[in-house]
Coordinates of C-alpha atoms in Angstrom, one line a residue:
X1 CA 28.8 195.7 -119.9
X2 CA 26.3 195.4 -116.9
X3 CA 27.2 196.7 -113.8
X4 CA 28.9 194.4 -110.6
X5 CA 26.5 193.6 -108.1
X6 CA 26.6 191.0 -105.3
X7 CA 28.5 188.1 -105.7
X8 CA 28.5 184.9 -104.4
X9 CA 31.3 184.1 -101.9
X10 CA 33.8 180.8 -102.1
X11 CA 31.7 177.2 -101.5
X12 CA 32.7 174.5 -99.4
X13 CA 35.3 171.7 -100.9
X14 CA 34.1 170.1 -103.5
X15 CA 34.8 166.3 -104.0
X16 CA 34.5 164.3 -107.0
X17 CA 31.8 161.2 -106.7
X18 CA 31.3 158.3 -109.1
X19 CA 28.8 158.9 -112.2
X20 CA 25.2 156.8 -110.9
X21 CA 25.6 157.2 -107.4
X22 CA 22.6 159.1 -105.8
X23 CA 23.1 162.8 -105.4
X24 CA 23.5 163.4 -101.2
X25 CA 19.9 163.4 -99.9
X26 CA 17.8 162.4 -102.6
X27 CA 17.1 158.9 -101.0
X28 CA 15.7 160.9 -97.6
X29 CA 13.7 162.7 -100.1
X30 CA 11.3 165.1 -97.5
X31 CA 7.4 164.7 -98.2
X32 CA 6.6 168.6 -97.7
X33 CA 8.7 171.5 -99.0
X34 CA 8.7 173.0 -95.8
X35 CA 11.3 170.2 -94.4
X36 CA 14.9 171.7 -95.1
X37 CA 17.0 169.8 -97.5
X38 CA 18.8 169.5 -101.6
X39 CA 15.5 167.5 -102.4
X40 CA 12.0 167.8 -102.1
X41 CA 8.3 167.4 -103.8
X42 CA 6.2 169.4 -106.2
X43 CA 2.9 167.4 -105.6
X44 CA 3.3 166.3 -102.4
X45 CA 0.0 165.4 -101.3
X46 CA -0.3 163.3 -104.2
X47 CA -0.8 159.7 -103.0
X48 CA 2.1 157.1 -104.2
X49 CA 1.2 154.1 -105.5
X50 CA 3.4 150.5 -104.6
X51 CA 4.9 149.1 -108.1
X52 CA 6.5 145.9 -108.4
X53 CA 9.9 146.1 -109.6
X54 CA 10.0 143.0 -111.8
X55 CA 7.1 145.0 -113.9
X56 CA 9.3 147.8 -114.0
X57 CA 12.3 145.7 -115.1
X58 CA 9.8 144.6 -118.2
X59 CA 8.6 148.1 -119.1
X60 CA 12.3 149.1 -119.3
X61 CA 13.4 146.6 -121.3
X62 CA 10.5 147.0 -123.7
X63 CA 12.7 150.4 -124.2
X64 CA 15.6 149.4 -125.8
X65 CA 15.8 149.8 -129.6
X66 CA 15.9 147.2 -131.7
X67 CA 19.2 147.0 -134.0
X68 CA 18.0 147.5 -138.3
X69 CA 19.9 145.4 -139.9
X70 CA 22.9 144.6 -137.3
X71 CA 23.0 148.5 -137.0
X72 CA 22.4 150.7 -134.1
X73 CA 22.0 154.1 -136.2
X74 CA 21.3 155.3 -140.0
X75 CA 24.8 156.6 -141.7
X76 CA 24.8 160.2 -141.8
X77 CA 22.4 161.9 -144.6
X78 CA 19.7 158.8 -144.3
X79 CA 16.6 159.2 -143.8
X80 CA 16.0 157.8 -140.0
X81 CA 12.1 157.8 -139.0
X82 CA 14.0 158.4 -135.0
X83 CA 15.6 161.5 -136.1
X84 CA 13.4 164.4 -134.7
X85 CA 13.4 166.8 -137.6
X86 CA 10.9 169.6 -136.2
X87 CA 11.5 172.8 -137.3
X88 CA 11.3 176.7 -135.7
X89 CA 9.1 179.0 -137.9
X90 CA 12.2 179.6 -139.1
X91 CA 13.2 176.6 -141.0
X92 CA 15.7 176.1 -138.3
X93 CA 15.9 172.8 -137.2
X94 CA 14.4 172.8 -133.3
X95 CA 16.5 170.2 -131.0
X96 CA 19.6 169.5 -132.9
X97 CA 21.9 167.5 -130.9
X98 CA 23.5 169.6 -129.0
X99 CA 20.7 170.6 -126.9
X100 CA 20.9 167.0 -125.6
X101 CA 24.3 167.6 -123.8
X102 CA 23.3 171.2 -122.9
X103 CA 20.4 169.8 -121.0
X104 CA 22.9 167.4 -119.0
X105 CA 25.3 170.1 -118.7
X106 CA 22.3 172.0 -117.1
X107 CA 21.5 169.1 -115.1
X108 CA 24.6 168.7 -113.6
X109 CA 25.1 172.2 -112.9
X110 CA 21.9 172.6 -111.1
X111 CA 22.8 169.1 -109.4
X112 CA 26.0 169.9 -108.3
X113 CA 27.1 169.1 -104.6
X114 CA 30.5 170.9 -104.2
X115 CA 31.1 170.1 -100.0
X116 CA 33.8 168.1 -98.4
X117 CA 33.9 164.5 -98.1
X118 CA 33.9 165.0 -94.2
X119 CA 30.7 167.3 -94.5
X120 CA 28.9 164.4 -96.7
X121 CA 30.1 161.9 -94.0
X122 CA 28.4 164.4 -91.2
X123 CA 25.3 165.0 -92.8
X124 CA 24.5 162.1 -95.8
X125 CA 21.4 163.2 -95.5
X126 CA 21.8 167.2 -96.8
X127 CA 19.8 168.9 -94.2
X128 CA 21.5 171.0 -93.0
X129 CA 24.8 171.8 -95.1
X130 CA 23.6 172.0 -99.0
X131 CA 23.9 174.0 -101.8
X132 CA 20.6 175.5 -103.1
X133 CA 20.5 174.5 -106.7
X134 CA 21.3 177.3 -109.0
X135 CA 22.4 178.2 -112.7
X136 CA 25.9 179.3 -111.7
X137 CA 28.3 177.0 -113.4
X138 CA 30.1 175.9 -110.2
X139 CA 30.7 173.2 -112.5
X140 CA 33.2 175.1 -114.1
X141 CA 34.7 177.9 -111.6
X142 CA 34.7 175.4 -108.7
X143 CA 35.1 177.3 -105.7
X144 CA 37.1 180.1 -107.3
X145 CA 40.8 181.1 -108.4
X146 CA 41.3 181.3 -104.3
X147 CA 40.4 178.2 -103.5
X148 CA 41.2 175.8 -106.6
X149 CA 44.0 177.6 -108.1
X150 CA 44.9 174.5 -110.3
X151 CA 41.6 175.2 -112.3
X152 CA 42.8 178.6 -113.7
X153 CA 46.3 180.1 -114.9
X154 CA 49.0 181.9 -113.2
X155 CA 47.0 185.2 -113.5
X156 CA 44.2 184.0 -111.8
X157 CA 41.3 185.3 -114.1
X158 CA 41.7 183.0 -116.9
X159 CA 40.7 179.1 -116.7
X160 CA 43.0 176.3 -117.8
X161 CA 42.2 174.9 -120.6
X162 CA 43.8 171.6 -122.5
X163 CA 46.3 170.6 -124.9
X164 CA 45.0 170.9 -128.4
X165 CA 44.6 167.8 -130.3
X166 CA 45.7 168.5 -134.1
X167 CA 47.8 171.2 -135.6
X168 CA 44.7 172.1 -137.7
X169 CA 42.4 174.9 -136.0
X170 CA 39.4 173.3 -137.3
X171 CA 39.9 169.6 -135.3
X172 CA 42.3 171.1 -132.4
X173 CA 39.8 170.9 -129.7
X174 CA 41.5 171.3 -127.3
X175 CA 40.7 168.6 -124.5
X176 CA 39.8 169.3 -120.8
X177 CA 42.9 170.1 -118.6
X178 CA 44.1 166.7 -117.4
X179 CA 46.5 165.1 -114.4
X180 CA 50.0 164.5 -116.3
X181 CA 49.7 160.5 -114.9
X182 CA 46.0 159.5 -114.6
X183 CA 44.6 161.8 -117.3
X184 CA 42.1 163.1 -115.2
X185 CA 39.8 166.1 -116.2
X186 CA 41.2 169.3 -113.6
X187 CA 37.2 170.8 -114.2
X188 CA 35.2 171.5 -111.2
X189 CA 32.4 168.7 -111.9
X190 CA 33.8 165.4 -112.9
X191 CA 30.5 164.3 -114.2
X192 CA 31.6 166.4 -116.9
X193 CA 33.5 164.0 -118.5
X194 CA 31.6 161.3 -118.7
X195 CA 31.1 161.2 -122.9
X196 CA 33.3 163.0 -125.5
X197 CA 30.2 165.6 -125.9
X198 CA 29.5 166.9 -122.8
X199 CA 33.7 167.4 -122.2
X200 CA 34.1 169.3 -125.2
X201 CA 30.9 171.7 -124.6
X202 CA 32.8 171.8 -120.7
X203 CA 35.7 172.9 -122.7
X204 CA 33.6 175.1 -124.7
X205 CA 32.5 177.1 -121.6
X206 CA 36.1 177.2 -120.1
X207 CA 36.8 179.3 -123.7
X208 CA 33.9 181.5 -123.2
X209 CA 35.1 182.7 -120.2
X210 CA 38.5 183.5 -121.3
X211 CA 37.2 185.5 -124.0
X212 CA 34.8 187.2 -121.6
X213 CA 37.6 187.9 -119.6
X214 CA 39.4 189.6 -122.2
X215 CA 36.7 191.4 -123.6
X216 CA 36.5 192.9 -119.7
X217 CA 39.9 193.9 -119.5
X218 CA 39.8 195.7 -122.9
X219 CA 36.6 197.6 -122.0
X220 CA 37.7 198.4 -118.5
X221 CA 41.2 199.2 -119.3
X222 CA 42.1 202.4 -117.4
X223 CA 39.5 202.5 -114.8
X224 CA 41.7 201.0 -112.1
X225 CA 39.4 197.8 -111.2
X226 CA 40.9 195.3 -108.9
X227 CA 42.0 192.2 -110.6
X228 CA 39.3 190.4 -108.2
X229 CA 36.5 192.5 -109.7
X230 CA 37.6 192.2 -113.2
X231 CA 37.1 188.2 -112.3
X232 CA 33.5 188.3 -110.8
X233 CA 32.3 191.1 -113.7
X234 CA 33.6 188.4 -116.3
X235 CA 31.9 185.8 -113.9
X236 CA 28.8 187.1 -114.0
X237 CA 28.8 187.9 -117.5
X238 CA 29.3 184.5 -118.4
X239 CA 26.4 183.0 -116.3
X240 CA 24.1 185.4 -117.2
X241 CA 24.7 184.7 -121.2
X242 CA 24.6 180.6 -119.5
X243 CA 21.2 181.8 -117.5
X244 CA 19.5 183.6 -120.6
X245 CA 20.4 180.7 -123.1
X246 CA 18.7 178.5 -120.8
X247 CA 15.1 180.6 -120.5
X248 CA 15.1 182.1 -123.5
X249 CA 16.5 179.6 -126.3
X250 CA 16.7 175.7 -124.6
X251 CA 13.7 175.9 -122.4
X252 CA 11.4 177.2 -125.7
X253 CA 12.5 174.8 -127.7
X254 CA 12.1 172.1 -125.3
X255 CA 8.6 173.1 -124.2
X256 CA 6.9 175.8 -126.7
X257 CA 7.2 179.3 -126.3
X258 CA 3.9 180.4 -125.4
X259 CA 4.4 177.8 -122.1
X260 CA 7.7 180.0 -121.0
X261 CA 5.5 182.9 -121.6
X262 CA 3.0 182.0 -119.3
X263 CA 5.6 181.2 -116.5
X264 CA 7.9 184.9 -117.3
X265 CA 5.0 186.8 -117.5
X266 CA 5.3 191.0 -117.5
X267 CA 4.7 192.4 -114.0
X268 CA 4.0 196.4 -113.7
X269 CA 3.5 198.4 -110.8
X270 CA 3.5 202.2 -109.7
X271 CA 6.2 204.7 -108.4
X272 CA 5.5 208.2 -106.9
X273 CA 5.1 210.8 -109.8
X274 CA 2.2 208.7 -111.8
X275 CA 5.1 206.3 -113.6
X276 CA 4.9 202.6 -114.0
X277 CA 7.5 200.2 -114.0
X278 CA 7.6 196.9 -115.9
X279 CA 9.6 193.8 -114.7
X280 CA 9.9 190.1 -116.0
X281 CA 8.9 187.9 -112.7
X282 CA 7.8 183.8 -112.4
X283 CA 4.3 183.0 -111.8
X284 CA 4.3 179.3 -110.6
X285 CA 1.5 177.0 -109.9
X286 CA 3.2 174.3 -108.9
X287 CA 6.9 174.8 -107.7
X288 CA 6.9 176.6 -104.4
X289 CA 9.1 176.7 -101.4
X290 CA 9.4 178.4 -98.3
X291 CA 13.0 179.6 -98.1
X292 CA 15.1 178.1 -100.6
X293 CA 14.4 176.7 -104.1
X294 CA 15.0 172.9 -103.4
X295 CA 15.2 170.0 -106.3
X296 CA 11.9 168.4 -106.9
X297 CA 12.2 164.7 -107.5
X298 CA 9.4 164.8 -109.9
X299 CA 11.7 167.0 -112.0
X300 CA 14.9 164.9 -111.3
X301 CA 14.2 161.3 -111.4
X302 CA 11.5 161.7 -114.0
X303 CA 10.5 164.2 -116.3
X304 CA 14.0 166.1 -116.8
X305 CA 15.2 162.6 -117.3
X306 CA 13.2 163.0 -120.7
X307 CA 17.2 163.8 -122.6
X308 CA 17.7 160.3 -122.6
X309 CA 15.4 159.6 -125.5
X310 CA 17.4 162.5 -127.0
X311 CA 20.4 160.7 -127.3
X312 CA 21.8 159.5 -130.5
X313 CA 23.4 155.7 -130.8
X314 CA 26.1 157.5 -132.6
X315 CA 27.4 161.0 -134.2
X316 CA 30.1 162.6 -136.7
X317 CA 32.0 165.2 -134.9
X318 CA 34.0 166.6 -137.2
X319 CA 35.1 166.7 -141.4
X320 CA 38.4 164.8 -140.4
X321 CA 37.4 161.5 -139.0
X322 CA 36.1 159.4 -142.8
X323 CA 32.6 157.6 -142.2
X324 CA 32.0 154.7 -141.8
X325 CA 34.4 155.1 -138.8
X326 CA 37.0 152.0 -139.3
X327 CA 36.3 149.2 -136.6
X328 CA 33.4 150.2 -136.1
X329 CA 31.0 147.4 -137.3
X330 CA 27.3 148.0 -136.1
X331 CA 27.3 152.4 -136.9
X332 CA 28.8 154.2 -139.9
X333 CA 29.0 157.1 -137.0
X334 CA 30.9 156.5 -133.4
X335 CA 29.1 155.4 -130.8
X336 CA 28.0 157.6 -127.9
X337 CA 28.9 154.2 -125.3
X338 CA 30.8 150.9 -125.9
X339 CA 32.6 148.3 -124.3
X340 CA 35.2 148.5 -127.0
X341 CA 38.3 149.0 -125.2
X342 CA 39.6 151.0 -128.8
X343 CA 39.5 154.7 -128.0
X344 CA 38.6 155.3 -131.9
X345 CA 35.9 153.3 -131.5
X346 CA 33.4 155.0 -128.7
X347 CA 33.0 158.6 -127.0
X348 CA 33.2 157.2 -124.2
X349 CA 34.6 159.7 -122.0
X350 CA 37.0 159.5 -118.5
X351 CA 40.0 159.9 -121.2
X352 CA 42.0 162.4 -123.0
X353 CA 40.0 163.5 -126.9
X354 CA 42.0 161.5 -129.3
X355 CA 44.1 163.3 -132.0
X356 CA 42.0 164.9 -134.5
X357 CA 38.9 164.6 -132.6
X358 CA 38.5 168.0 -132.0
X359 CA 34.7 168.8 -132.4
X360 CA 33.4 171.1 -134.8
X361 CA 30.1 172.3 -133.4
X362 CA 28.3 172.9 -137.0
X363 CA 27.5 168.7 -136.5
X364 CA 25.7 169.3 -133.3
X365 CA 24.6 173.3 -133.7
X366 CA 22.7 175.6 -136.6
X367 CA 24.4 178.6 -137.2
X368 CA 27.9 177.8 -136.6
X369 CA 30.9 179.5 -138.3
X370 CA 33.2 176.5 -138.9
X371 CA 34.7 176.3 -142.1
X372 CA 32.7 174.5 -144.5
X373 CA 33.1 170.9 -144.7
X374 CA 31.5 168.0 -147.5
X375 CA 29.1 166.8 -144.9
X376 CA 27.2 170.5 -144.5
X377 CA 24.3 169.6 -146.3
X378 CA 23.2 166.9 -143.4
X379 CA 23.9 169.2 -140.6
X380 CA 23.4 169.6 -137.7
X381 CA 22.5 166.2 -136.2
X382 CA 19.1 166.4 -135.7
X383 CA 18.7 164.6 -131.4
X384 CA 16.7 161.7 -131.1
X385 CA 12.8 162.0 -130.4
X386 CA 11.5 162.5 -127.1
X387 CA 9.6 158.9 -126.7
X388 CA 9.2 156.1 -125.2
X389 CA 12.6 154.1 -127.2
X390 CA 16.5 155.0 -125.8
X391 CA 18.9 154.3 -128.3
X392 CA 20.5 150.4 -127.8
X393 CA 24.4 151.5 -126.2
X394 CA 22.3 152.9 -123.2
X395 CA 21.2 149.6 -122.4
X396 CA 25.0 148.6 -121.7
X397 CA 26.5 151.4 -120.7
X398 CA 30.2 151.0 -120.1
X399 CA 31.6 150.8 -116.8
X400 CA 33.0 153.8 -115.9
X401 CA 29.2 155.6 -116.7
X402 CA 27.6 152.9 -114.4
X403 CA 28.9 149.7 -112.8
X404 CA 27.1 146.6 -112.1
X405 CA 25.4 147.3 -108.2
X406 CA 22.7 146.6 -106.6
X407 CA 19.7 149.0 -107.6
X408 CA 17.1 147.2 -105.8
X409 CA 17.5 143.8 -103.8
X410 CA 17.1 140.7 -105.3
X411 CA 17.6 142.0 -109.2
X412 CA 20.8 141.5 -111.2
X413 CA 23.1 144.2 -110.9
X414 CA 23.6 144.1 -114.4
X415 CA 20.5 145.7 -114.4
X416 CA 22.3 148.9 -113.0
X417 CA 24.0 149.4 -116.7
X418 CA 20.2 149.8 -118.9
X419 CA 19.3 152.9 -117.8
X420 CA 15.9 152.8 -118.7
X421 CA 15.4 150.3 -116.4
X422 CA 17.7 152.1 -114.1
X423 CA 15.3 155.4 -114.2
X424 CA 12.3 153.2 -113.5
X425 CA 13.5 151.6 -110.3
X426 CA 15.3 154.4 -109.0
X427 CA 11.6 156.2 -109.1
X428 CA 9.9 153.0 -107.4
X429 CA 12.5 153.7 -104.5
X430 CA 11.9 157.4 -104.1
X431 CA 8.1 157.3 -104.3
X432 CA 7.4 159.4 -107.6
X433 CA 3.7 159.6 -108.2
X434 CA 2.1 158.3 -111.1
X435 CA 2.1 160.0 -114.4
X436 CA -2.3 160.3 -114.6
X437 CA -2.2 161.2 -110.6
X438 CA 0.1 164.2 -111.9
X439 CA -1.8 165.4 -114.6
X440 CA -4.8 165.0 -112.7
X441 CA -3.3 167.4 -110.3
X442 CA -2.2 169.8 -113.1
X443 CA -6.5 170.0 -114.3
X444 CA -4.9 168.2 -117.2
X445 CA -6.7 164.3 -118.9
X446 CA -4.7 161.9 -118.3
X447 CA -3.4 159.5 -121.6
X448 CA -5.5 156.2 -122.0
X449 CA -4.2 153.0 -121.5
X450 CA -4.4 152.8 -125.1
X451 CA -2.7 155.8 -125.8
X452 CA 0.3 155.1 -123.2
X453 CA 0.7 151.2 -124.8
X454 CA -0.9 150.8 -128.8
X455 CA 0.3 152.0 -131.9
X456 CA -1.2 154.5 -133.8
X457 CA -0.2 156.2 -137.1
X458 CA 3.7 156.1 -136.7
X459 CA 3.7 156.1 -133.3
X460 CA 4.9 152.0 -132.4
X461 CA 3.3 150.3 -129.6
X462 CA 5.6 149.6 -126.4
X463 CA 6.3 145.9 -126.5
X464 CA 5.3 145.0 -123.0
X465 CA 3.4 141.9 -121.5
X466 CA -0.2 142.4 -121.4
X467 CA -0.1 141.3 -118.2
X468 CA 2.8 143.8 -116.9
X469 CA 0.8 146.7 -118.5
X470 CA -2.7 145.9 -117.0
X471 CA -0.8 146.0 -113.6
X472 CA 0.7 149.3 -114.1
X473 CA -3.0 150.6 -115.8
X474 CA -3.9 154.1 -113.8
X475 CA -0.4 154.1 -112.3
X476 CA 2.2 155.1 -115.1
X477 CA 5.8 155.8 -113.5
X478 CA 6.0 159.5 -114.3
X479 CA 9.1 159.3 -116.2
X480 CA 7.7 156.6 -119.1
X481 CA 4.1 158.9 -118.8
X482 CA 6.1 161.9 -120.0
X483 CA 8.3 160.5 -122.9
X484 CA 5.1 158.7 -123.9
X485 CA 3.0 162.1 -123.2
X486 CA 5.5 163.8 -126.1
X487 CA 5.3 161.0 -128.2
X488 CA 1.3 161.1 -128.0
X489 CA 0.8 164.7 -128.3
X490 CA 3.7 166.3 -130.2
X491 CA 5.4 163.1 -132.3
X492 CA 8.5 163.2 -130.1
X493 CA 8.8 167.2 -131.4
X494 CA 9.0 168.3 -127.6
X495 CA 7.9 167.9 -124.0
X496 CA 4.1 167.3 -123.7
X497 CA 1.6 169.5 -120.9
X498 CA 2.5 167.3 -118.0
X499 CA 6.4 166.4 -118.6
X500 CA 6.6 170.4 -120.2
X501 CA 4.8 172.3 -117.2
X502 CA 7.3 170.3 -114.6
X503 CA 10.7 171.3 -116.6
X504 CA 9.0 175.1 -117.5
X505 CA 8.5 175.8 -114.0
X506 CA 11.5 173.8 -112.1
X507 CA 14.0 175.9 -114.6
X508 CA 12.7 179.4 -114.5
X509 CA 11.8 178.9 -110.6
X510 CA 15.0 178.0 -110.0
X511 CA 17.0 181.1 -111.9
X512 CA 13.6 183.2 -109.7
X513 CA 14.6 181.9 -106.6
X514 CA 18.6 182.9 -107.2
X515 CA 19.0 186.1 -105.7
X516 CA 22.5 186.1 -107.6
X517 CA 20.7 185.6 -111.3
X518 CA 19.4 188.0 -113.5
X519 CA 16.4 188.0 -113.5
X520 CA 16.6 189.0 -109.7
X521 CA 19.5 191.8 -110.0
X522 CA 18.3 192.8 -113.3
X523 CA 15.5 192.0 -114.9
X524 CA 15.5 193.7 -117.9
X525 CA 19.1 193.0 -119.0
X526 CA 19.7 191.6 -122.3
X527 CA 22.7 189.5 -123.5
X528 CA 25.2 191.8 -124.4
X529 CA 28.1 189.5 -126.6
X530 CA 28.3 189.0 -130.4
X531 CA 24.6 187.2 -131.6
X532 CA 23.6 186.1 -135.7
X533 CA 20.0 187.7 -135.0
X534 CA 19.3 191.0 -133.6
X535 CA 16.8 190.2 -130.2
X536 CA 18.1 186.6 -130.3
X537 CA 20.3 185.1 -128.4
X538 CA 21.3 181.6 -128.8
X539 CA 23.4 178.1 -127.5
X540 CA 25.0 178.5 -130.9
X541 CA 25.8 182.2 -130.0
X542 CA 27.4 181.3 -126.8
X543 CA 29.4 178.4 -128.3
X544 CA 30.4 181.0 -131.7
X545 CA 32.0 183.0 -129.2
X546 CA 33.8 181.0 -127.2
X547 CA 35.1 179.0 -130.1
X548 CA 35.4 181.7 -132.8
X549 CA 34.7 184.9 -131.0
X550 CA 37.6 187.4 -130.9

């Protein structure tokens, strides 16, 4: 058990805003780092290029993938050309598909704005009253048992957690806490909730930290601790098991491991007596700041947006629910998204888990203990590949993820519910530089024309107006330049040297830059909870023990 150091103190209010509305400040993004706000720029002296929007609104819907005979998605144990099926040296299977909702559980982490509604009335701008972004799950503990009592129990050290869904261990669940009348989610970020996944890895977490915080009281039984300390030393256990999984298990299997190396590189220096000293510390080349770590937008409009080529049209969660799912007419799986008002039908999420929908995390993790099931031999789920095509129910996405407004004026606010062209107007608006002006930057060759548009080999051409793509030649919108860059130079496997150096360096710059994390407390700690491998620690670890973990 590591010993208590500094903890952060209580946040401002939180408030809960709707899914697709524009985090506070990022539309007055600042042009130089050394402006203070939530947002800012990696390359800002990069020039910025004007883009029209209806050639924007084609390249997005070029996107979309096309339905194989009426279906949006293989059944499971097909073969599916999409699937990314990329091993480790291991044999273990690299992105599986829960890495796709631990990178937006990450996002919306590192995202999250917990002020008031009166302080985002008084500054809309975030300027002067922000939260530096940071891997500290405020997403789950709020602003603390003090200040949000109705997110924990009675004894204020353990969270809430919700009502279990079957009698049966292996599908109970449970659910997220919920309102008794609206069903709402009682979590600190309601963004949580938005998809079945990402609520039952919030409710995942919520577990973990119960168990942590039994695991502290039996090894600090005795030692007359205060009941508030006992809560921040199983606090800070619990992100720094979050803040390793993140470095040292999602970001090398998103990027390569000999990129994260080169970013946590081995630092020694000299103490009086003729010793040396060596520490783990971030060498960045291009995310730097002056005070405070700030977002960049090329990292959050664009290349971190690279998880929603991730996402499946549809998964199994569990051995209870029989596949083909019933009603369901174009998947044998459920869909991530529909307009389907059936709950059986969708994970759609802003809703209580149905009965018997508890998920078993062997279908979305390697290396899970759940009891075996017939459907074993096709799991985990492998994600999607990182390219260029988003699976088809994120071209409709259902209301409650994203309602028809006005993204830019004069275009159908339909156009608000296809993401992909949601992604590409939203980086029009907030100035993103061009994918080749990037790379350029970065010492790196840019992709061709050819590259960026033509087939080759498997790789399909993007199925956009000859016309649309010689007006966007030289001047890719960084976000389509990086899924394309992975499709071009790893198959869709993982991040390319452009869209990978961005996420490498925004990720381990921002656990750097928290004075709280620890790589800045302690550097040379090591995960210190239950793991399947001896020097590895893993998302299937964390999720073991919270789900299994005694």
């Amino acid at each position: 058990m590591s010993a208590l150091t500094g903890q952060p103190q209580p946040t401002t209010p939180t408030a809960p805003r709707p899914h697709g509305t524009p985090p506070r400040g990022l539309a007055t993004t600042p042009a130089s780092s050394t402006t203070r706000g939530r947002f800012g720029r990696m390359f800002r002296h990069v020039p910025v290029w004007s883009q029209s929007a209806k050639d924007l609104v084609a390249l997005g819907e070029a996107m979309v993938a096309e339905l194989e005979g009426g279906k949006i998605d293989k059944p499971l144990g097909e073969v599916d050309d999409d699937e990314n099926t990329a091993t480790l040296d291991d044999g273990e299977l690299r992105l599986p598909a829960g890495y796709t909702y631990f990178g937006q559980f990450v996002d919306h982490d590192i995202t999250f704005d917990p002020v008031s509604s009166l302080t985002k009335q008084s500054d809309p701008d975030a300027l002067t009253d922000y939260r530096t972004p940071r891997f500290d799950l405020d997403n789950v503990y709020g602003r603390g048992p003090s200040d949000e009592p109705f997110l924990y129990e009675h004894d204020g050290l353990h969270l809430t957690v919700g009502k279990p869904v079957s009698s049966t261990p292996d599908f109970e669940g449970p659910d997220l806490p919920r309102t008794e009348t609206t069903k709402v989610a009682l979590i600190g970020d309601p963004r949580n909730d938005e998809n079945l996944v990402v609520s039952q890895l919030q409710s995942a977490i919520l577990r973990l930290h119960n168990k942590v915080v039994d695991r502290v009281l039996a090894d600090t039984a005795g030692s007359g601790l205060s009941h508030d300390d006992v809560f921040k030393l199983a606090q800070q256990e619990v992100r720094w098991h979050y803040q390793w999984v993140v470095v040292h298990d999602f970001l090398p299997r998103l990027v390569g491991q000999d990129v994260v190396d080169d970013i946590l590189v081995t630092d020694e220096y000299r103490v009086p007596g003729g010793g040396t000293v060596e520490s783990t510390v971030a060498d960045l080349r291009y995310f730097d700041w002056n005070d405070d770590p700030f977002m960049p937008v090329e990292f959050s409009v664009a290349a971190y947006r690279y998880g929603h080529s991730m996402v499946r049209p549809s998964y199994a969660i569990n051995d209870r629910i029989p596949l083909p799912v019933r009603g369901v007419t174009d998947a044998d799986r459920i869909p991530i998204f529909s307009h389907d008002a059936d709950p059986l039908h969708n994970l759609n999420g802003f809703r209580e888990l149905p009965g018997e929908w508890g998920f078993q995390w062997k279908y979305f993790l390697s290396g899970i203990d759940d009891t075996a099931g017939p459907q074993d031999d096709h799991l985990p789920q492998p994600s999607y590949k990182i390219d260029h095509v988003l699976a088809r129910p994120l071209s409709t996405l259902p209301d409650s993820v994203a309602g028809k407004e006005t993204v830019v004026s004069g275009m159908p606010k339909a156009l608000a519910q296809e993401l992909a062209v949601r992604n590409l107007l939203r980086g029009m608006q907030l100035g993103i530089p061009c994918g080749e002006d990037v790379a350029r930057c970065m010492a790196i060759t840019p992709l061709t024309p050819e590259e960026l548009y033509d087939a080759d080999g498997d790789r399909e051409a993007v199925a956009v107006p000859h016309a649309v793509r010689d007006r966007l030649a030289g001047h890719t919108p960084l976000w389509f330049y990086v899924l394309r860059e992975a499709e071009v130079t790893a198959n869709g496997a993982h991040l390319g040297p452009v869209g990978g150096r961005i996420v490498a360096e925004v990720l381990v710059g921002l656990l750097a830059g928290d004075p709280l994390s620890f790589l800045s407390v302690d550097p040379t700690w090591t995960p210190t909870l239950p793991s399947k491998e001896p020097d590895r620690f893993t998302l299937a670890d964390l999720v073991n023990f919270a789900v299994h973990g005694a």
